[in-house]
DNA sequence: TCTATATGTGCGATATACGCACAATCTGCA
DNA sequence: TGCAGATTGTGCGTATATCGCACATATAGA
């Protein structure tokens, strides 16, 4: 039974807008229809509406891509939550002290979604991620920490269904082992993930609120470096304490 | 005559989404209807669609606000244009060298729209702006530089119609004087705006492409400091040169 | 040049969305 | 505490916006 409180054309339009996930910068109409599971003609009309409203442009040929105007939605969110005023300066200060970029993230659907980050000059570990980037839930310290913050039933469901995106030889592929890592993060109030997303890189994460976490990454050597781990976690905990004080999260 | 290639319900939905501009973090249905110029019942259905799709949430009472999910649109744009990989590291490196945050912007409608920025530890001048923030066109060095990049007829139209948002005693309010500043920016390939947006702050901007500019701001003393101006412009020009080399803009 | 894929478009059908009007709720003030 | 004004919730009949189809055209790649 259709819900008359829902505008289905608008919902379809949002699916079309969501098809532009950045993995492929320019999309064809056919690809947009596929990604949004819509009839080709419907997808075409919705894309032309986005063009008309200035959120999408053509590349002159038959491809479509987002325009900067979509950043206004992010601006609305960030300004509304005062991220630029309360969160960014704290991340900047602690990232400088830690000598590593620090990111803030939330759980969104089955992904880690980056809310803010402080990048640094000459940072070794960047990966090109930005605000709005999504990261895997099961193979990042951020993701595991976010799962740890959720009620056990919610976490269990996500652990069973989130995509398995192991990309390194050391990445866990057994969901039960990942679940154990999440349990450990829940107990300890921190998470350390070694070479799960990228070989040679250890990720660290701590909570900053009921639904947000911060994290940083560092290159590691062959052995486990307890001292480096402790320093990274300490830096994050100091940062988290200050973020909690701002009340922004 | 209605254009059958445009889905008007989707266009209305985008207007509702755009009502959340961040100035007021939580909006009522009545306020959303006003801002989007829609019938109250229509606005309600469209907002409920956003709630259903996870882009908006209620505050438990009668207010609505954006969720982080809207950042995915920004992520799609930033990832598609490789901002995190090509632009951000360059901004970070040059901001560190300049000792001031550097932002990249485009013209969008009648606003300056921030595309990227490198913020710094202990930065004097932050204002809380973030990626996705909009700034006034007529009273920022970024805005005047963007106007300078446009064909003369386009610039003239914007100079005549963009909102006059003077907020300091020294801010120009005569559109002809502002136009002269834009002409000078066009000739010089750089723009310096003293105390136009904020008292005591000078803004600098240079172009990085046919439609993008970068800029930074510094506190200034009572007199004009030609040496500080030259250093800021030089830093921006070095940054712009490197950005042009990356081909990201 | 040919084939497969993609795109453009008009159209009839119908499902979606509209706006209205009335009821209910909430807020602020005296 | 009560009242007035503003806001919100909701059902409904109707109009129109949107749908998906089918055919034509264009493009890309082998």
Coordinates of C-alpha atoms (C1' of nucleotides) in Angstrom, one line a residue:
Chain A
X1 CA 0.0 0.0 0.0
X2 CA 1.5 3.2 -1.1
X3 CA 2.1 5.9 1.5
X4 CA 0.4 9.1 0.5
X5 CA 2.8 11.1 2.6
X6 CA 5.7 10.1 0.4
X7 CA 6.3 11.8 -2.9
X8 CA 7.6 8.8 -5.0
X9 CA 8.9 11.0 -7.8
X10 CA 11.1 12.9 -5.3
X11 CA 12.3 9.7 -3.8
X12 CA 13.3 8.5 -7.3
X13 CA 15.0 11.8 -8.0
X14 CA 17.1 11.4 -4.8
X15 CA 18.1 7.9 -6.0
X16 CA 19.3 9.4 -9.3
X17 CA 21.3 12.1 -7.4
X18 CA 22.7 9.3 -5.3
X19 CA 23.9 7.5 -8.4
X20 CA 26.7 10.0 -8.7
X21 CA 28.9 8.4 -6.0
X22 CA 32.1 9.8 -7.3
X23 CA 33.6 6.4 -8.2
X24 CA 32.9 7.2 -11.9
X25 CA 33.1 11.0 -12.4
X26 CA 30.9 11.1 -15.5
X27 CA 27.9 8.9 -15.9
X28 CA 25.8 8.0 -19.0
X29 CA 22.0 8.0 -18.8
X30 CA 22.0 4.3 -19.2
X31 CA 24.3 3.9 -16.2
X32 CA 22.3 6.2 -14.1
X33 CA 19.1 4.2 -14.9
X34 CA 20.9 1.0 -13.9
X35 CA 22.3 2.4 -10.7
X36 CA 19.0 3.9 -9.6
X37 CA 16.9 0.9 -10.8
X38 CA 14.6 3.1 -12.8
X39 CA 13.1 3.1 -16.3
X40 CA 15.4 4.8 -18.7
X41 CA 12.9 7.5 -19.7
X42 CA 12.1 8.3 -16.0
X43 CA 15.8 8.5 -15.2
X44 CA 16.3 10.8 -18.2
X45 CA 13.6 13.2 -17.0
X46 CA 15.0 13.2 -13.5
X47 CA 18.6 13.9 -14.6
X48 CA 17.3 16.7 -16.9
X49 CA 15.6 18.2 -13.8
X50 CA 18.9 18.1 -11.9
X51 CA 20.5 19.9 -14.9
X52 CA 17.7 22.4 -14.9
X53 CA 18.2 23.1 -11.2
X54 CA 22.0 23.4 -11.7
X55 CA 23.1 20.3 -9.7
X56 CA 24.3 18.3 -12.7
X57 CA 25.8 19.3 -16.0
X58 CA 26.6 17.5 -19.2
X59 CA 30.1 17.1 -20.4
X60 CA 29.1 18.2 -23.9
X61 CA 28.9 14.6 -25.1
X62 CA 26.5 12.2 -23.5
X63 CA 27.9 12.1 -20.0
X64 CA 26.6 13.8 -16.9
X65 CA 28.4 14.9 -13.7
X66 CA 27.7 16.7 -10.5
X67 CA 28.3 20.4 -10.2
X68 CA 29.7 22.2 -7.1
X69 CA 26.1 23.3 -6.2
X70 CA 25.6 20.0 -4.5
X71 CA 28.1 21.1 -1.9
X72 CA 25.4 23.5 -0.6
X73 CA 23.6 20.6 1.0
X74 CA 26.8 19.8 2.9
X75 CA 27.2 23.4 3.7
X76 CA 23.7 23.4 5.2
X77 CA 24.5 20.5 7.3
X78 CA 27.9 21.7 8.5
X79 CA 26.7 25.2 9.2
X80 CA 23.7 24.0 11.0
X81 CA 25.8 21.8 13.3
X82 CA 28.5 24.4 13.5
X83 CA 31.2 22.0 12.4
X84 CA 33.4 24.7 11.1
X85 CA 33.3 26.7 14.3
X86 CA 33.4 24.0 16.9
X87 CA 34.8 20.8 15.4
X88 CA 37.3 21.8 12.8
X89 CA 39.5 23.9 15.0
X90 CA 39.8 21.1 17.6
X91 CA 40.6 18.5 14.9
X92 CA 43.2 20.9 13.4
X93 CA 44.9 21.5 16.7
X94 CA 45.1 17.9 17.7
X95 CA 46.1 16.7 14.3
X96 CA 49.0 19.1 14.3
X97 CA 50.1 17.9 17.7
X98 CA 49.7 14.2 16.7
X99 CA 51.4 14.7 13.4
X100 CA 48.6 12.8 11.6
X101 CA 45.4 13.8 10.1
X102 CA 42.3 13.2 12.2
X103 CA 38.8 12.4 10.8
X104 CA 35.4 12.4 12.3
X105 CA 32.8 9.9 11.2
X106 CA 29.3 8.5 11.7
X107 CA 27.6 5.3 10.7
X108 CA 25.3 5.8 7.7
X109 CA 23.5 2.8 6.3
X110 CA 26.2 0.2 6.0
X111 CA 29.0 2.6 5.6
X112 CA 31.3 4.8 7.5
X113 CA 30.6 8.4 6.4
X114 CA 33.3 11.1 7.0
X115 CA 31.9 14.2 8.6
X116 CA 35.0 16.3 9.0
X117 CA 38.7 15.9 8.8
X118 CA 41.9 17.8 9.5
X119 CA 44.4 17.2 6.8
X120 CA 48.0 18.1 7.1
X121 CA 50.9 19.3 5.1
X122 CA 53.1 16.4 3.9
X123 CA 50.9 13.9 5.4
X124 CA 52.0 10.3 4.6
X125 CA 48.5 8.8 4.9
X126 CA 45.8 10.6 2.9
X127 CA 44.1 8.2 0.4
X128 CA 42.3 11.2 -1.1
X129 CA 39.3 10.8 1.3
X130 CA 37.3 13.9 2.0
X131 CA 34.3 14.9 3.9
X132 CA 31.4 13.0 2.5
X133 CA 33.6 10.0 1.6
X134 CA 32.4 6.6 2.6
X135 CA 34.7 3.9 4.0
X136 CA 34.0 0.2 4.6
X137 CA 32.4 -0.6 7.9
X138 CA 34.0 -3.9 8.6
X139 CA 37.6 -3.1 7.7
X140 CA 38.3 0.2 9.3
X141 CA 38.9 1.2 12.9
X142 CA 36.3 3.9 12.5
X143 CA 33.8 1.4 11.3
X144 CA 34.5 -1.1 14.1
X145 CA 34.3 1.7 16.7
X146 CA 31.0 2.9 15.2
X147 CA 29.6 -0.6 15.4
X148 CA 30.8 -0.9 19.0
X149 CA 28.7 2.2 19.9
X150 CA 25.5 0.7 18.6
X151 CA 23.2 -1.6 20.6
X152 CA 24.3 -5.2 20.3
X153 CA 21.4 -6.2 18.1
X154 CA 22.0 -3.4 15.6
X155 CA 25.7 -4.2 15.5
X156 CA 25.0 -7.9 15.1
X157 CA 22.7 -7.3 12.1
X158 CA 25.3 -5.0 10.4
X159 CA 28.1 -7.4 11.1
X160 CA 26.1 -10.1 9.3
X161 CA 25.1 -8.0 6.3
X162 CA 27.6 -5.2 5.7
X163 CA 29.7 -5.9 2.5
X164 CA 32.9 -7.8 3.1
X165 CA 35.5 -5.6 1.4
X166 CA 38.7 -7.1 2.5
X167 CA 41.5 -5.7 0.3
X168 CA 44.7 -6.7 2.1
X169 CA 46.3 -10.0 2.9
X170 CA 46.0 -9.4 6.6
X171 CA 42.4 -8.3 6.4
X172 CA 40.0 -10.4 8.4
X173 CA 37.3 -12.1 6.4
X174 CA 35.7 -14.1 9.1
X175 CA 32.7 -12.1 10.4
X176 CA 33.0 -13.7 13.8
X177 CA 36.6 -12.5 14.2
X178 CA 35.5 -9.1 13.1
X179 CA 32.7 -9.2 15.6
X180 CA 35.2 -10.1 18.3
X181 CA 37.2 -7.1 17.4
X182 CA 34.1 -5.0 17.7
X183 CA 33.4 -6.5 21.1
X184 CA 36.9 -5.7 22.2
X185 CA 36.5 -2.1 21.0
X186 CA 33.2 -1.9 23.0
X187 CA 35.0 -3.0 26.1
X188 CA 38.1 -0.9 25.8
X189 CA 36.4 2.2 24.4
X190 CA 39.0 2.3 21.6
X191 CA 39.8 0.4 18.4
X192 CA 43.0 -0.4 16.7
X193 CA 42.9 -2.0 13.2
X194 CA 46.2 -3.1 11.7
X195 CA 46.5 -3.4 7.9
X196 CA 42.7 -3.9 7.4
X197 CA 42.1 -1.2 4.9
X198 CA 45.6 -0.7 3.4
X199 CA 48.7 -2.7 3.8
X200 CA 51.2 -1.2 6.1
X201 CA 48.8 1.1 7.8
X202 CA 47.3 0.9 11.2
X203 CA 44.0 2.7 12.0
X204 CA 43.0 4.0 15.4
X205 CA 39.6 5.2 16.6
X206 CA 37.9 6.4 19.7
X207 CA 34.3 7.6 20.4
X208 CA 33.4 11.3 20.7
X209 CA 29.7 10.9 21.4
X210 CA 26.9 8.4 21.2
X211 CA 27.1 8.1 17.4
X212 CA 30.3 9.8 16.4
X213 CA 34.0 8.7 16.4
X214 CA 37.3 10.1 15.5
X215 CA 40.3 8.3 14.1
X216 CA 43.7 8.6 12.6
X217 CA 46.0 6.3 10.6
X218 CA 49.8 5.7 10.7
X219 CA 52.2 3.6 8.8
X220 CA 53.6 0.8 10.8
X221 CA 56.7 -1.4 10.6
X222 CA 56.8 -5.1 10.6
X223 CA 56.3 -5.6 14.3
X224 CA 53.6 -4.3 16.6
X225 CA 54.6 -1.0 18.1
X226 CA 52.8 -0.7 21.4
X227 CA 54.4 2.6 22.1
X228 CA 53.1 4.1 18.8
X229 CA 49.7 2.6 19.4
X230 CA 49.5 4.2 22.8
X231 CA 50.6 7.6 21.6
X232 CA 48.0 7.6 18.8
X233 CA 45.2 6.5 21.1
X234 CA 46.3 9.1 23.7
X235 CA 46.2 11.8 21.1
X236 CA 42.7 10.8 20.0
X237 CA 41.5 10.6 23.5
X238 CA 42.7 14.2 24.2
X239 CA 41.0 15.3 21.0
X240 CA 37.8 13.5 21.9
X241 CA 37.7 15.1 25.3
X242 CA 37.9 18.5 23.9
X243 CA 35.3 17.7 21.2
X244 CA 32.9 16.5 23.9
X245 CA 33.5 19.8 25.7
X246 CA 32.5 21.8 22.7
X247 CA 29.1 20.1 22.8
X248 CA 29.1 19.9 19.0
X249 CA 28.8 16.2 19.0
Chain B
X1 CA 3.8 25.7 -21.1
X2 CA 5.1 23.0 -18.9
X3 CA 8.3 21.2 -19.9
X4 CA 7.6 17.5 -19.9
X5 CA 11.2 16.8 -19.6
X6 CA 11.2 18.3 -16.1
X7 CA 9.8 16.5 -13.1
X8 CA 8.3 19.4 -11.2
X9 CA 7.8 17.3 -8.0
X10 CA 11.5 16.6 -7.9
X11 CA 12.3 20.3 -8.5
X12 CA 10.0 21.2 -5.6
X13 CA 11.7 18.6 -3.5
X14 CA 15.1 20.1 -4.2
X15 CA 13.8 23.5 -3.2
X16 CA 12.7 21.9 0.1
X17 CA 16.2 20.4 0.6
X18 CA 17.7 23.7 -0.2
X19 CA 15.7 25.4 2.5
X20 CA 18.0 23.9 5.0
X21 CA 20.8 26.4 4.5
X22 CA 22.3 26.0 7.9
X23 CA 21.6 29.5 9.1
X24 CA 18.8 28.1 11.3
X25 CA 19.7 24.5 12.2
X26 CA 16.2 23.3 12.9
X27 CA 13.3 24.3 10.7
X28 CA 9.5 24.0 11.2
X29 CA 7.2 22.8 8.4
X30 CA 5.7 26.3 8.2
X31 CA 9.2 27.8 7.8
X32 CA 10.2 25.2 5.2
X33 CA 7.0 26.0 3.2
X34 CA 7.8 29.7 3.3
X35 CA 11.4 29.3 2.2
X36 CA 10.5 27.0 -0.6
X37 CA 7.4 28.9 -1.7
X38 CA 5.3 25.8 -1.6
X39 CA 1.8 24.9 -0.2
X40 CA 2.1 23.7 3.3
X41 CA 0.8 20.2 2.5
X42 CA 3.1 19.8 -0.4
X43 CA 6.1 20.9 1.7
X44 CA 5.1 18.4 4.4
X45 CA 4.9 15.5 2.0
X46 CA 8.3 16.4 0.5
X47 CA 9.9 16.8 3.9
X48 CA 8.5 13.4 5.0
X49 CA 10.0 12.0 1.9
X50 CA 13.4 13.3 2.9
X51 CA 12.9 11.8 6.4
X52 CA 11.9 8.5 4.8
X53 CA 15.1 8.5 2.7
X54 CA 17.3 9.4 5.7
X55 CA 18.4 12.9 4.6
X56 CA 16.3 14.7 7.3
X57 CA 15.3 13.9 10.8
X58 CA 12.9 15.3 13.3
X59 CA 14.2 16.7 16.6
X60 CA 11.4 14.9 18.4
X61 CA 9.3 18.0 18.6
X62 CA 8.2 19.8 15.5
X63 CA 11.5 20.7 14.0
X64 CA 13.4 19.1 11.2
X65 CA 17.1 19.1 10.4
X66 CA 19.5 17.6 7.9
X67 CA 21.3 14.4 8.7
X68 CA 24.9 13.6 7.7
X69 CA 23.7 11.6 4.8
X70 CA 23.5 14.7 2.7
X71 CA 27.3 14.8 2.8
X72 CA 27.2 11.9 0.4
X73 CA 26.3 14.3 -2.4
X74 CA 29.4 16.3 -1.5
X75 CA 31.4 13.1 -1.4
X76 CA 30.2 12.2 -4.9
X77 CA 31.3 15.6 -6.2
X78 CA 34.6 15.7 -4.4
X79 CA 35.5 12.1 -5.2
X80 CA 34.5 12.5 -8.8
X81 CA 36.7 15.6 -9.2
X82 CA 39.5 14.0 -7.1
X83 CA 39.6 17.0 -4.8
X84 CA 40.9 14.9 -1.9
X85 CA 43.8 13.5 -4.0
X86 CA 44.8 16.4 -6.1
X87 CA 43.6 19.7 -4.5
X88 CA 43.7 19.2 -0.8
X89 CA 47.4 18.2 -0.5
X90 CA 48.4 21.3 -2.5
X91 CA 46.2 23.6 -0.4
X92 CA 47.6 22.0 2.8
X93 CA 51.2 22.4 1.8
X94 CA 50.9 26.0 0.8
X95 CA 48.7 27.0 3.7
X96 CA 51.3 25.6 6.0
X97 CA 54.0 27.7 4.2
X98 CA 51.9 30.8 4.2
X99 CA 50.8 30.4 7.8
X100 CA 47.2 31.1 6.8
X101 CA 44.3 28.8 5.7
X102 CA 43.7 28.8 2.0
X103 CA 40.3 28.2 0.4
X104 CA 39.1 27.3 -3.1
X105 CA 35.9 28.7 -4.4
X106 CA 33.6 28.9 -7.4
X107 CA 30.7 31.2 -8.4
X108 CA 27.4 29.6 -7.9
X109 CA 24.3 31.6 -8.6
X110 CA 24.8 34.9 -6.8
X111 CA 27.2 33.5 -4.2
X112 CA 30.7 32.4 -3.6
X113 CA 30.7 28.7 -2.9
X114 CA 33.6 27.1 -1.0
X115 CA 34.9 23.9 -2.7
X116 CA 37.8 23.1 -0.5
X117 CA 39.9 24.6 2.2
X118 CA 43.0 23.9 4.2
X119 CA 42.5 24.9 7.8
X120 CA 45.3 25.3 10.2
X121 CA 46.1 24.8 13.9
X122 CA 45.7 28.1 15.8
X123 CA 44.5 29.9 12.8
X124 CA 43.5 33.5 13.7
X125 CA 41.0 33.8 10.9
X126 CA 38.5 31.0 10.6
X127 CA 34.9 32.4 10.8
X128 CA 33.6 28.8 10.9
X129 CA 33.3 28.6 7.2
X130 CA 33.5 25.1 5.7
X131 CA 33.3 23.4 2.3
X132 CA 29.8 24.1 1.1
X133 CA 29.6 27.5 2.8
X134 CA 28.5 30.4 0.8
X135 CA 30.1 33.9 1.0
X136 CA 28.9 37.2 -0.4
X137 CA 29.9 37.9 -3.9
X138 CA 30.4 41.6 -3.7
X139 CA 32.3 41.9 -0.5
X140 CA 34.9 39.2 -0.6
X141 CA 38.2 39.0 -2.5
X142 CA 37.1 35.5 -3.7
X143 CA 33.8 37.0 -5.0
X144 CA 35.4 39.9 -6.8
X145 CA 38.1 37.6 -8.3
X146 CA 35.3 35.2 -9.5
X147 CA 33.5 38.1 -11.1
X148 CA 36.7 39.2 -12.8
X149 CA 37.0 35.8 -14.4
X150 CA 33.5 36.0 -16.0
X151 CA 32.7 37.6 -19.4
X152 CA 32.1 41.3 -18.9
X153 CA 28.4 41.1 -19.5
X154 CA 27.9 38.3 -17.0
X155 CA 29.9 40.2 -14.4
X156 CA 28.0 43.4 -15.1
X157 CA 24.6 41.6 -14.6
X158 CA 25.8 40.1 -11.3
X159 CA 27.3 43.3 -10.1
X160 CA 23.9 44.9 -10.6
X161 CA 21.8 42.3 -9.0
X162 CA 23.8 40.4 -6.4
X163 CA 22.7 41.3 -2.8
X164 CA 24.5 44.2 -1.2
X165 CA 25.7 42.7 2.1
X166 CA 28.1 45.3 3.5
X167 CA 28.7 44.6 7.1
X168 CA 31.7 46.7 8.0
X169 CA 32.2 50.5 8.1
X170 CA 34.8 50.3 5.4
X171 CA 32.8 48.1 3.1
X172 CA 32.0 49.6 -0.3
X173 CA 28.3 50.1 -0.9
X174 CA 28.5 51.8 -4.3
X175 CA 28.2 49.1 -7.0
X176 CA 30.2 51.2 -9.4
X177 CA 33.1 51.3 -7.0
X178 CA 32.9 47.5 -6.5
X179 CA 32.8 47.2 -10.3
X180 CA 36.0 49.2 -10.5
X181 CA 37.6 46.8 -8.0
X182 CA 36.5 43.9 -10.2
X183 CA 38.0 45.6 -13.2
X184 CA 41.2 46.1 -11.4
X185 CA 41.3 42.4 -10.4
X186 CA 40.7 41.4 -14.0
X187 CA 43.6 43.5 -15.1
X188 CA 46.0 42.5 -12.4
X189 CA 45.0 38.9 -12.2
X190 CA 44.7 39.2 -8.4
X191 CA 42.4 40.8 -5.9
X192 CA 42.9 42.4 -2.5
X193 CA 39.9 43.4 -0.4
X194 CA 40.5 45.2 2.8
X195 CA 38.0 45.0 5.7
X196 CA 35.1 44.3 3.2
X197 CA 33.7 41.2 5.0
X198 CA 35.1 41.6 8.5
X199 CA 36.7 44.6 10.1
X200 CA 40.4 44.3 10.5
X201 CA 40.7 41.5 7.9
X202 CA 42.2 41.7 4.4
X203 CA 41.3 39.1 1.9
X204 CA 43.4 38.0 -1.1
X205 CA 42.5 36.0 -4.1
X206 CA 44.0 34.7 -7.3
X207 CA 42.6 32.6 -10.1
X208 CA 43.4 28.9 -10.5
X209 CA 41.4 28.1 -13.6
X210 CA 38.7 29.6 -15.9
X211 CA 36.1 29.3 -13.1
X212 CA 37.9 28.7 -9.8
X213 CA 39.9 30.9 -7.5
X214 CA 41.8 30.5 -4.2
X215 CA 42.2 32.9 -1.4
X216 CA 43.4 33.6 2.1
X217 CA 42.7 36.2 4.8
X218 CA 44.9 38.0 7.2
X219 CA 44.5 40.4 10.0
X220 CA 45.9 43.8 9.2
X221 CA 46.9 46.8 11.3
X222 CA 45.8 50.4 10.8
X223 CA 48.0 51.2 7.8
X224 CA 48.3 49.4 4.5
X225 CA 51.0 46.8 4.6
X226 CA 52.3 46.4 1.1
X227 CA 54.9 43.9 2.2
X228 CA 52.3 41.6 3.8
X229 CA 50.0 42.0 0.8
X230 CA 52.8 41.0 -1.6
X231 CA 53.7 38.0 0.6
X232 CA 50.1 36.8 0.7
X233 CA 49.6 37.2 -3.1
X234 CA 52.9 35.5 -3.8
X235 CA 51.9 32.5 -1.6
X236 CA 48.6 32.2 -3.4
X237 CA 50.3 32.4 -6.8
X238 CA 52.7 29.6 -6.0
X239 CA 49.8 27.5 -4.8
X240 CA 47.7 28.4 -7.9
X241 CA 50.6 27.4 -10.1
X242 CA 50.8 24.0 -8.5
X243 CA 47.1 23.5 -8.6
X244 CA 47.1 24.3 -12.3
X245 CA 49.8 21.7 -12.7
X246 CA 47.7 19.0 -11.1
X247 CA 45.0 19.6 -13.7
X248 CA 42.3 19.2 -11.1
X249 CA 40.8 22.6 -11.9
Chain C
dT1 C1' 30.4 -0.9 -42.6
dC2 C1' 27.9 -3.3 -39.3
dT3 C1' 26.2 -4.3 -34.8
dA4 C1' 25.2 -3.3 -30.3
dT5 C1' 24.3 0.1 -27.2
dA6 C1' 22.6 4.5 -26.0
dT7 C1' 19.7 8.3 -26.5
dG8 C1' 15.6 11.2 -28.0
dT9 C1' 10.8 11.7 -28.2
dG10 C1' 5.7 11.5 -28.6
dC11 C1' 1.8 9.7 -26.6
dG12 C1' -2.1 7.5 -24.1
dA13 C1' -3.1 5.8 -19.6
dT14 C1' -3.1 6.2 -14.9
dA15 C1' -1.1 6.8 -10.7
dT16 C1' 0.7 10.5 -8.3
dA17 C1' 0.5 14.7 -6.2
dC18 C1' -2.0 18.7 -5.5
dG19 C1' -4.5 22.0 -2.6
dC20 C1' -8.4 22.6 0.2
dA21 C1' -10.9 22.5 4.4
dC22 C1' -11.5 21.0 8.7
dA23 C1' -9.8 19.2 13.1
dA24 C1' -6.3 18.8 16.5
dT25 C1' -2.2 20.5 18.8
dC26 C1' 1.1 23.7 20.5
dT27 C1' 3.0 28.0 22.1
dG28 C1' 3.1 32.3 24.2
dC29 C1' 1.0 35.7 26.8
dA30 C1' -2.1 37.9 30.1
Chain D
dT1 C1' -5.3 28.7 33.7
dG2 C1' -7.5 30.1 29.6
dC3 C1' -7.4 32.0 25.2
dA4 C1' -5.9 33.4 20.7
dG5 C1' -3.0 32.7 17.1
dA6 C1' 0.0 29.8 14.7
dT7 C1' 1.2 25.4 13.4
dT8 C1' 0.4 20.7 12.2
dG9 C1' -2.2 16.5 10.8
dT10 C1' -5.2 14.4 7.6
dG11 C1' -8.7 12.8 4.3
dC12 C1' -10.4 13.4 -0.1
dG13 C1' -11.8 14.6 -4.9
dT14 C1' -9.7 16.1 -8.8
dA15 C1' -6.3 17.5 -12.1
dT16 C1' -2.2 16.8 -14.0
dA17 C1' 2.2 15.1 -13.7
dT18 C1' 4.5 11.2 -14.6
dC19 C1' 4.9 6.8 -16.3
dG20 C1' 6.6 3.3 -19.5
dC21 C1' 6.3 1.9 -24.1
dA22 C1' 7.6 1.7 -28.8
dC23 C1' 9.8 3.6 -32.5
dA24 C1' 13.4 6.5 -34.5
dT25 C1' 17.9 8.3 -34.4
dA26 C1' 22.7 8.6 -32.9
dT27 C1' 27.0 6.9 -31.3
dA28 C1' 30.8 3.8 -30.4
dG29 C1' 33.6 0.1 -31.3
dA30 C1' 35.2 -3.8 -33.8

